[in-house]
PDB file of C-alpha atoms in Angstrom:
ATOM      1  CA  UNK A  12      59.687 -67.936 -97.311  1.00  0.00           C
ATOM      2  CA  UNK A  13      60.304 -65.281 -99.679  1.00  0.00           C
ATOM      3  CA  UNK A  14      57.991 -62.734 -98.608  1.00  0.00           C
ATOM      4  CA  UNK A  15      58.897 -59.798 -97.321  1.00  0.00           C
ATOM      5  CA  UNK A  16      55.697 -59.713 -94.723  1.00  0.00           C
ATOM      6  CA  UNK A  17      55.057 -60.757 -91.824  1.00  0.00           C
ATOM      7  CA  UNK A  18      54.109 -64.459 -91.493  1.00  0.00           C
ATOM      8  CA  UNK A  19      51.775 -64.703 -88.815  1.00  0.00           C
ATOM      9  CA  UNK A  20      49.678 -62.555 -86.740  1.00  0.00           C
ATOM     10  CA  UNK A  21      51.525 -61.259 -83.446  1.00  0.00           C
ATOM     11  CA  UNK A  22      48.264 -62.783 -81.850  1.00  0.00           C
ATOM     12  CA  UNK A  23      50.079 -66.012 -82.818  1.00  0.00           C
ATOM     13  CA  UNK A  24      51.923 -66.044 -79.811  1.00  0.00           C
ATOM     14  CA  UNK A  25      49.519 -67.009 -77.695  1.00  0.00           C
ATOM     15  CA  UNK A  26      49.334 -70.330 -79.627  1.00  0.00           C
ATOM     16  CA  UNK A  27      52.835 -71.126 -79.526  1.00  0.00           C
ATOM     17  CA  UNK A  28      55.135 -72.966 -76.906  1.00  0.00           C
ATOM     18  CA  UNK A  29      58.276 -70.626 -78.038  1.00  0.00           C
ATOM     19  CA  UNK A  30      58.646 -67.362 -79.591  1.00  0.00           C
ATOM     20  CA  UNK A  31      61.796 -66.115 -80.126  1.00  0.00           C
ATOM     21  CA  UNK A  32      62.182 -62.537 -80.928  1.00  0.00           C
ATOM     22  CA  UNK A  33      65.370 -60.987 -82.193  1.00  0.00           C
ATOM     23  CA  UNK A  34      66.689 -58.028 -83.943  1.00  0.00           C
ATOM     24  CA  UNK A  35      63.785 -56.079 -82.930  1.00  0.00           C
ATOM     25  CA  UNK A  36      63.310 -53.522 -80.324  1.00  0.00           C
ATOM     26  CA  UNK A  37      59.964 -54.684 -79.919  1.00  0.00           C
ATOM     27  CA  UNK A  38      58.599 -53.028 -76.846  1.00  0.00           C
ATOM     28  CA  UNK A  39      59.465 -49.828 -78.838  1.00  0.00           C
ATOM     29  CA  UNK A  40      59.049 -50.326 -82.376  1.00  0.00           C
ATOM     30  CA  UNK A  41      56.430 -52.483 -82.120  1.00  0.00           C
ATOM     31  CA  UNK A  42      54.753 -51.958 -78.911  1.00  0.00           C
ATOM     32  CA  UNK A  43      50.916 -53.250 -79.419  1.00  0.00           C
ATOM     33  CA  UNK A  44      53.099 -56.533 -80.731  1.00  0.00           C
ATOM     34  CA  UNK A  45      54.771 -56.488 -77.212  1.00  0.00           C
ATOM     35  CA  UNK A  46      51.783 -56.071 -75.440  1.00  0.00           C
ATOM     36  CA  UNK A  47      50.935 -59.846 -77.209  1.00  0.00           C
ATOM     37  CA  UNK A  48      54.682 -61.254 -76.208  1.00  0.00           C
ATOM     38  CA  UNK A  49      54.308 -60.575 -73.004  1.00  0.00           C
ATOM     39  CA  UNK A  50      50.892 -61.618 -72.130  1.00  0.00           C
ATOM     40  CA  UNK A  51      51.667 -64.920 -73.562  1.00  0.00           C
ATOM     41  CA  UNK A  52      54.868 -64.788 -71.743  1.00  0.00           C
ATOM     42  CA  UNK A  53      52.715 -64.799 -68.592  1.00  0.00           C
ATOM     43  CA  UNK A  54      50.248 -67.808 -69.452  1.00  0.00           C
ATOM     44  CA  UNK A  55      53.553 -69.997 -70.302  1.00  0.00           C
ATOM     45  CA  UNK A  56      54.847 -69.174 -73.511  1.00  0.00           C
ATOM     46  CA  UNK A  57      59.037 -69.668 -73.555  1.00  0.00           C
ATOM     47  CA  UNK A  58      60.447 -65.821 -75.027  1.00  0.00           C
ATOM     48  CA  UNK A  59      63.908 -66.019 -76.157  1.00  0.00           C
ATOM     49  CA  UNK A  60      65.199 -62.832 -76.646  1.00  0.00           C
ATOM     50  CA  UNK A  61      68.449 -62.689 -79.109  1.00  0.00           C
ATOM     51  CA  UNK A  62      70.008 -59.471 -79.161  1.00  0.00           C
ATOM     52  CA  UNK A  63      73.162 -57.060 -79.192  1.00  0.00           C
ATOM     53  CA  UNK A  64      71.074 -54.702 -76.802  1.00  0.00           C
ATOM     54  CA  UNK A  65      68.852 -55.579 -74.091  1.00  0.00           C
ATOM     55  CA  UNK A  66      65.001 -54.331 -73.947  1.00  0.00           C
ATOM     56  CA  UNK A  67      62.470 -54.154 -71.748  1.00  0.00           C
ATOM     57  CA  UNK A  68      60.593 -57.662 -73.083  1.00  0.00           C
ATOM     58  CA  UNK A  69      63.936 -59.057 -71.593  1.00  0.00           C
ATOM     59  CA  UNK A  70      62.430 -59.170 -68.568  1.00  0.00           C
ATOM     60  CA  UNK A  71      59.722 -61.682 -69.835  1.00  0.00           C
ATOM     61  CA  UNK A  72      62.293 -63.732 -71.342  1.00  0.00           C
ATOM     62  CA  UNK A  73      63.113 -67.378 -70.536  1.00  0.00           C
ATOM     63  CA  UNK A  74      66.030 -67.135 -72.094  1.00  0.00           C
ATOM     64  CA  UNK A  75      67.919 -63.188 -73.005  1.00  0.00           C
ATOM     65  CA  UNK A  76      71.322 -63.635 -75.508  1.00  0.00           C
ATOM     66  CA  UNK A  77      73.238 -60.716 -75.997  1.00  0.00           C
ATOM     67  CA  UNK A  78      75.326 -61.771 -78.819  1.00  0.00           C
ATOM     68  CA  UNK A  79      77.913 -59.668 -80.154  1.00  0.00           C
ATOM     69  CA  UNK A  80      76.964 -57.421 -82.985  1.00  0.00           C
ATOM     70  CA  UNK A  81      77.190 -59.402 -86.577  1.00  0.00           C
ATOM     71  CA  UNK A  82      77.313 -62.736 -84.586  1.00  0.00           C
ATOM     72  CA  UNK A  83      73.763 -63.921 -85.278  1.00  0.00           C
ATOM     73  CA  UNK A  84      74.858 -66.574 -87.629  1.00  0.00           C
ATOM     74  CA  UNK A  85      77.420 -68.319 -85.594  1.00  0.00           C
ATOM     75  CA  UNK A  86      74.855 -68.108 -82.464  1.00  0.00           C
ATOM     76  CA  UNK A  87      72.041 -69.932 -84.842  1.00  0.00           C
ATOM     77  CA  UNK A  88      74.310 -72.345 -86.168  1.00  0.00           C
ATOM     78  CA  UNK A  89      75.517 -73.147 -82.648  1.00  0.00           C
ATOM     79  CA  UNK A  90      71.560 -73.459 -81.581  1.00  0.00           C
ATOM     80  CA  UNK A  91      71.139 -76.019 -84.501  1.00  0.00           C
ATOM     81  CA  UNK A  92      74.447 -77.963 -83.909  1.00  0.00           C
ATOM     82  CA  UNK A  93      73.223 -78.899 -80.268  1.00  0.00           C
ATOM     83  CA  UNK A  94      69.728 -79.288 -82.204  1.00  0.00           C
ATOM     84  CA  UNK A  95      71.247 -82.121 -84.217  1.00  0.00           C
ATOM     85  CA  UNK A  96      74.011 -83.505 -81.764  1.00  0.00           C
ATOM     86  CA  UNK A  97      70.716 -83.824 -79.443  1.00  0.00           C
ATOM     87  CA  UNK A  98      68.307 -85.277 -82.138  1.00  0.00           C
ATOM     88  CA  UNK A  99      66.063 -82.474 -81.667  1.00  0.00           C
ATOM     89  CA  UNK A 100      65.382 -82.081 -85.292  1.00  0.00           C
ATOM     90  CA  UNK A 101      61.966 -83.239 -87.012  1.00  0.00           C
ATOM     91  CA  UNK A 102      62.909 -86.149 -89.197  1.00  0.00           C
ATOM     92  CA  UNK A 103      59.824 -86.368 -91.193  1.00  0.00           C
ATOM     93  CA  UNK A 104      59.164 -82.728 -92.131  1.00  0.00           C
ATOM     94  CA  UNK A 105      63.284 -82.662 -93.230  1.00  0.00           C
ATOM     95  CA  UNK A 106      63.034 -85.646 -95.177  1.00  0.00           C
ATOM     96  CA  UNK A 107      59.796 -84.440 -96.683  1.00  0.00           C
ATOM     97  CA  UNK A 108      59.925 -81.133 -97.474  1.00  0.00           C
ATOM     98  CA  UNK A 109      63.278 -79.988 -97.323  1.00  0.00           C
ATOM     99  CA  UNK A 110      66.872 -80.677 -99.336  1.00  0.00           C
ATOM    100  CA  UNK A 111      70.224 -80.223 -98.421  1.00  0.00           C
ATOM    101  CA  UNK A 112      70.240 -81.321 -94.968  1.00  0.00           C
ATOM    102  CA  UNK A 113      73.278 -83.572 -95.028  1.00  0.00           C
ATOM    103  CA  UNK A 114      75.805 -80.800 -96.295  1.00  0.00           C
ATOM    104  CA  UNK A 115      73.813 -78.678 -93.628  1.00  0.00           C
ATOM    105  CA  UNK A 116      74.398 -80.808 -90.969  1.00  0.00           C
ATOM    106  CA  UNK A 117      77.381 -81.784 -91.808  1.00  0.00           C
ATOM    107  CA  UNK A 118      78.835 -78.131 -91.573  1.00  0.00           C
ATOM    108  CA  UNK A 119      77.261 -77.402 -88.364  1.00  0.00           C
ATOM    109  CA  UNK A 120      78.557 -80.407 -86.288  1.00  0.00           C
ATOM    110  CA  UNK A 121      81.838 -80.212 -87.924  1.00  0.00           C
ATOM    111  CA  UNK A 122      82.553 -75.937 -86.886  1.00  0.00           C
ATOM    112  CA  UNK A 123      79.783 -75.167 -84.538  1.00  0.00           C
ATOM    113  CA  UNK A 124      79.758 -76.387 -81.304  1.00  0.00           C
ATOM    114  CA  UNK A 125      78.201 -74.764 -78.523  1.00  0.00           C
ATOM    115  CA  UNK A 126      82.037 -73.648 -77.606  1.00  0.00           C
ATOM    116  CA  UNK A 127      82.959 -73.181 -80.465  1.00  0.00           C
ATOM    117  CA  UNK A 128      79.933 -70.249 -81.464  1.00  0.00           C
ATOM    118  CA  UNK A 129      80.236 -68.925 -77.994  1.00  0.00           C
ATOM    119  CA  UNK A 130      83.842 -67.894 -78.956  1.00  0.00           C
ATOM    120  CA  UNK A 131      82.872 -65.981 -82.026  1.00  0.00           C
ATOM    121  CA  UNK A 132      79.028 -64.679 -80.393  1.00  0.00           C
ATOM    122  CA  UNK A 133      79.987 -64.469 -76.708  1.00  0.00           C
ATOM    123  CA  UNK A 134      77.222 -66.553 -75.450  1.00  0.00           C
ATOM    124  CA  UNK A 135      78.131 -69.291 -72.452  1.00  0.00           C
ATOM    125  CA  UNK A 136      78.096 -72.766 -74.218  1.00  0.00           C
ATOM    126  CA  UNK A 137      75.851 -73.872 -71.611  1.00  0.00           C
ATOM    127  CA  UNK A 138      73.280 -71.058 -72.618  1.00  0.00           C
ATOM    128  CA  UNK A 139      73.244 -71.551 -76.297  1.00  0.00           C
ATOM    129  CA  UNK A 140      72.891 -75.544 -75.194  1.00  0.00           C
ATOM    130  CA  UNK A 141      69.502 -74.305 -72.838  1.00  0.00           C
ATOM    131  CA  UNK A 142      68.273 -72.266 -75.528  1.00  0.00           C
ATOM    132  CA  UNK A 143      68.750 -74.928 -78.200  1.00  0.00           C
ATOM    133  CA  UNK A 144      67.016 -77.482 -75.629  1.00  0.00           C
ATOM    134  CA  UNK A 145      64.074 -74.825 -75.107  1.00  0.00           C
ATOM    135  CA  UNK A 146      63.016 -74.689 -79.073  1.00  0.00           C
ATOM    136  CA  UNK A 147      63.916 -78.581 -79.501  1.00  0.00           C
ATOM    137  CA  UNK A 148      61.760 -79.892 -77.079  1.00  0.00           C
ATOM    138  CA  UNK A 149      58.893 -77.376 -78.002  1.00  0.00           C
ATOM    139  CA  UNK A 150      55.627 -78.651 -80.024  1.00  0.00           C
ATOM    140  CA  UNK A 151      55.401 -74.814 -81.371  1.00  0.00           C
ATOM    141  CA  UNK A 152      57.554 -72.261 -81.874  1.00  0.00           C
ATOM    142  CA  UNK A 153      57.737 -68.743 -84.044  1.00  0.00           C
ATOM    143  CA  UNK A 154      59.967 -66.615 -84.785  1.00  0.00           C
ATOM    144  CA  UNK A 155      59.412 -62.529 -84.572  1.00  0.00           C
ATOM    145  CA  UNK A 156      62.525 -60.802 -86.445  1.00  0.00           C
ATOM    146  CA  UNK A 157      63.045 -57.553 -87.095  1.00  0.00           C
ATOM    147  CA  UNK A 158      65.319 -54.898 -89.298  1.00  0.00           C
ATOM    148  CA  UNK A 159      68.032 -55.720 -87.207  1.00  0.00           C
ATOM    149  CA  UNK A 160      68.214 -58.742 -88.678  1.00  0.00           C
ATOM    150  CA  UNK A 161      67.590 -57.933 -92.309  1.00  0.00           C
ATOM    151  CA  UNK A 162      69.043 -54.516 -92.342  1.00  0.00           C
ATOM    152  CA  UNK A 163      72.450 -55.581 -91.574  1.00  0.00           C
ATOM    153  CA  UNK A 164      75.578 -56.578 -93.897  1.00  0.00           C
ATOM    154  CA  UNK A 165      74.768 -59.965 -93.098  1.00  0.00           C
ATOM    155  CA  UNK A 166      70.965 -60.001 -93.829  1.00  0.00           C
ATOM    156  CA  UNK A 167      70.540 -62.835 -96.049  1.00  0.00           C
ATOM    157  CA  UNK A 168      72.749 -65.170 -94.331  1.00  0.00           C
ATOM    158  CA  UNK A 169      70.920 -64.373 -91.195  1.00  0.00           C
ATOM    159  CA  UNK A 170      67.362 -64.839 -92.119  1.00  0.00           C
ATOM    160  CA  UNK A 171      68.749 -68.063 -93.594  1.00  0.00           C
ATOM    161  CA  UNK A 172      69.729 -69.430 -90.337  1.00  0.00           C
ATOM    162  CA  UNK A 173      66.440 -68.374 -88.846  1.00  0.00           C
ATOM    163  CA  UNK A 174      64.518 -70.641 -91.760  1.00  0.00           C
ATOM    164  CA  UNK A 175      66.900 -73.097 -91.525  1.00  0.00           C
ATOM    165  CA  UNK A 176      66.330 -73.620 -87.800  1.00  0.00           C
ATOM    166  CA  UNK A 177      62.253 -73.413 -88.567  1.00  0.00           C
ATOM    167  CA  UNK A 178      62.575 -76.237 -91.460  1.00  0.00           C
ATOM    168  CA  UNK A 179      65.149 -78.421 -89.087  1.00  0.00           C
ATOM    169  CA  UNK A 180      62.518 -78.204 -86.601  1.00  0.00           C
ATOM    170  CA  UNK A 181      59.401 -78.705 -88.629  1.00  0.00           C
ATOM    171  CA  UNK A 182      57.766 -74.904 -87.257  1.00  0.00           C
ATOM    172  CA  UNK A 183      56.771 -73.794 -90.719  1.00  0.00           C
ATOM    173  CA  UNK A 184      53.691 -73.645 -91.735  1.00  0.00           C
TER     174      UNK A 184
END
């Protein structure tokens, strides 16, 4: 957190039960990282794909949300609401090494309901509720952003949902 690198190898993948990948045109901009994705898409790794376009690595995806553009926080934020309503969350790595969770959590279930962020990003309640279920009931899961979510008018508040989700579920680190 706080770095402006990458965080793990793109070989990572292969370790992990989830990956989601989103703001990044990866099979294009990032093509030897796509050769990873999917390859570990193939031995059983879960690819979520969130995204106002739709690539190619879509067609590896378990799970492919095209969200409206500038949406990304209110599709996150739905993804953690179910994460909490569900008790999907990692108690121990929240009360350890996090702060803040209550006014967190307390925002979420109070505004973002799986029908209430599919009004505002587009996305069925019932997939943002699948998606949510996918990452919650993982052991492992990272994360592969790209400019599309930094470079946009809502940058910050976007990668912030992305760590935020990462720290609710204990995948940091």
């Amino acid at each position: 957190i706080g770095s402006g690198a990458v965080t793990n190898i793109f070989a990572d993948v292969a370790n992990s039960d989830v990956a989601l990948i989103t703001g990044t045109h990866t099979t294009a901009n990032h093509p030897v990282a796509a050769t990873f994705m999917k390859e570990a898409a193939r031995k059983g790794t879960k690819l979520i794909l969130v995204d106002v376009r739709r690539h190619a690595i879509a067609d590896f995806a378990t799970h492919f949300a095209q969200i409206r553009p500038g949406t990304d926080v209110a599709f996150y934020n739905g993804i953690m609401h179910v994460l909490i309503a569900e008790d999907l969350v990692d108690h121990t790595f929240i009360e350890q090494r996090t702060e803040g969770f209550g006014k967190l959590r307390a925002l979420l279930l109070d505004g973002y309901s799986p029908q209430q962020a599919s009004e505002i990003c587009g996305i069925p309640a019932d997939g943002i509720t699948a998606i949510a279920r996918t990452i919650g009931n993982a052991n492992s899961m990272l994360i592969f952003w790209g400019m599309g979510i930094a470079q946009h008018t809502t940058g910050t508040d976007n990668a912030r949902s992305l760590i935020s989700l990462c720290l609710m579920t204990g995948n940091m680190g």
